[in-house]
CSV table of C-alpha atoms in Angstrom, one decimal:
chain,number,residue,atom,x,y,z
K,1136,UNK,CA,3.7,-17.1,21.0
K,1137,UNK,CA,0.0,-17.4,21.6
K,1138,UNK,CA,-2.5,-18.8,19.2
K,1139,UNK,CA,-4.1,-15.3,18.7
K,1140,UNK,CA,-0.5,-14.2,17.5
K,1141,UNK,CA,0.4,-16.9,15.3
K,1142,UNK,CA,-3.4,-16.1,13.5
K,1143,UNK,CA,-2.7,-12.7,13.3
K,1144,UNK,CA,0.8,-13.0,11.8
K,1145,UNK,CA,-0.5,-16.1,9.5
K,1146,UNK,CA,-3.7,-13.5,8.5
K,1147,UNK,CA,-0.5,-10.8,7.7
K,1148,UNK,CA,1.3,-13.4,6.0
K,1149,UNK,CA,-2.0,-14.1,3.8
K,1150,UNK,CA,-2.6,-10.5,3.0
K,1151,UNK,CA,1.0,-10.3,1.8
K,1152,UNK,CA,1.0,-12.8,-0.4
K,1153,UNK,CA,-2.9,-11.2,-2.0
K,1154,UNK,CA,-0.6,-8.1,-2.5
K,1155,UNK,CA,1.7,-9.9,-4.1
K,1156,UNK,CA,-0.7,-12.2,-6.6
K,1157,UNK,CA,-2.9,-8.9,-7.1
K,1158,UNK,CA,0.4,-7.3,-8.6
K,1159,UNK,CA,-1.8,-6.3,-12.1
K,1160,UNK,CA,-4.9,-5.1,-10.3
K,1161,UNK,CA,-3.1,-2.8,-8.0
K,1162,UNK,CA,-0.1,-1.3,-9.6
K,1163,UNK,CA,-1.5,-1.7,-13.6
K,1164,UNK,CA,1.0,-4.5,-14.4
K,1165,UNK,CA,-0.6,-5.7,-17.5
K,1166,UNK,CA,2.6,-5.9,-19.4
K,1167,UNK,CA,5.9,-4.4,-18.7
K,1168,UNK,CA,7.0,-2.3,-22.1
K,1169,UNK,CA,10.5,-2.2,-21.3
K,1170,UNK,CA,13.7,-2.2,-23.3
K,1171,UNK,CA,16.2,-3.3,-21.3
K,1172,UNK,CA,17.3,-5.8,-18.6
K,1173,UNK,CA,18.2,-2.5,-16.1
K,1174,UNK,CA,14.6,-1.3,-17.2
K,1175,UNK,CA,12.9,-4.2,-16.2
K,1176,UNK,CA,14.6,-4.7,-12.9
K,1177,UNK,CA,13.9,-1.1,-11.8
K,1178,UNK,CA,10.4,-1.3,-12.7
K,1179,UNK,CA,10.3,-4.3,-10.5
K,1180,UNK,CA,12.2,-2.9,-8.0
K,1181,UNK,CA,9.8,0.0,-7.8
K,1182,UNK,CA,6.7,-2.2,-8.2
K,1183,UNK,CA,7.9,-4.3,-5.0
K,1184,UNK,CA,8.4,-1.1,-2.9
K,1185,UNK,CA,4.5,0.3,-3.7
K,1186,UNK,CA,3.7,-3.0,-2.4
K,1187,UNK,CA,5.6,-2.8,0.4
K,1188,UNK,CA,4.1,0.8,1.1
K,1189,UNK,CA,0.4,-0.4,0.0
K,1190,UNK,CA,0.6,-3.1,2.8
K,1191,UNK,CA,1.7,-1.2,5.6
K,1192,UNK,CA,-1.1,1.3,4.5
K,1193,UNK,CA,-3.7,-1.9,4.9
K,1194,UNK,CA,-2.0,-2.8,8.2
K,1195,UNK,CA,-2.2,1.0,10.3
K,1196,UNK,CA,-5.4,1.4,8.5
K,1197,UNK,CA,-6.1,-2.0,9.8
K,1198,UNK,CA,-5.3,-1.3,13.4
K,1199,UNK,CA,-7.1,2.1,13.0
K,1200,UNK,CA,-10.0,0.3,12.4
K,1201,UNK,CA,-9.8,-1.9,15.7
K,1202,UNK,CA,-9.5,1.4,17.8
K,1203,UNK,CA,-12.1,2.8,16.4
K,1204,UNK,CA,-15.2,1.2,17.3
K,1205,UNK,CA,-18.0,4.1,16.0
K,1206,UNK,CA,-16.9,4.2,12.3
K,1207,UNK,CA,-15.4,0.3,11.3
K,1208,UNK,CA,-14.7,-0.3,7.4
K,1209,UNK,CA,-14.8,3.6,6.8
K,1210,UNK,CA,-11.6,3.4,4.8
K,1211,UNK,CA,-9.9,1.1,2.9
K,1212,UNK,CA,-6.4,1.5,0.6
K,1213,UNK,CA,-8.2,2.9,-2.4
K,1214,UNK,CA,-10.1,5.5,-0.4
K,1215,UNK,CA,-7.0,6.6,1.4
K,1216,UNK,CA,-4.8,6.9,-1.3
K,1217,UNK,CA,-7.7,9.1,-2.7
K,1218,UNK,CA,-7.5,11.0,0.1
K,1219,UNK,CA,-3.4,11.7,0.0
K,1220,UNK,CA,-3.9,12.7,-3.2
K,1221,UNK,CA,-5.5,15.6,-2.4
K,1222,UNK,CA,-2.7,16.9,-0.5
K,1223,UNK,CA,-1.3,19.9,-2.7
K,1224,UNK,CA,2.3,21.1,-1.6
K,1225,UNK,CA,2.0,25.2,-1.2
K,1226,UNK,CA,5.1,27.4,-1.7
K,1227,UNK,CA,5.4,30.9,0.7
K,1228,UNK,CA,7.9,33.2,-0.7
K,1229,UNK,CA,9.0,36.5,1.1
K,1230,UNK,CA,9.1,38.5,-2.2
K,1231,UNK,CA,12.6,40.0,-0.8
């Protein structure tokens, strides 16, 4: 492994764990309003995976950024999720 890898994995391993501490910024985490143990650990469960999503989002958006060279820091997580959400799903029926 060459020093620029070990940085890069050790700068991944860093954002990871930002992810992880910024748990109540990101995903609204402020308390968990849950009855039950089975509640609790499927809110987790599904809180770990956005994560999991919402870092490999920051990673290809990441190496996006290092390819493009004209437009650097145009988009970030936020913006992109912004952008998805726009996506509207449209049904074609054949009327038969």
């Amino acid at each position: 492994m060459t020093a620029a890898e070990a940085l890069d994995l050790y700068k991944g391993r860093d954002a990871s764990e930002k992810l992880f501490r910024g748990d109540k910024s990101y995903l609204g985490n402020r308390s968990f309003r849950i009855q039950s143990n089975e509640s609790l650990h499927a809110k987790i469960f599904v809180e770990f995976v956005a994560l999991i999503l919402r870092n490999k989002m920051h990673f290809l958006l990441k190496e996006q950024m290092k390819r493009n060279t004209k437009r650097a820091n145009y988009m970030n997580v936020p913006a992109a999720i912004h952008e998805l959400e726009k996506i509207e799903m449209v049904r074609l029926t054949d009327h038969v």
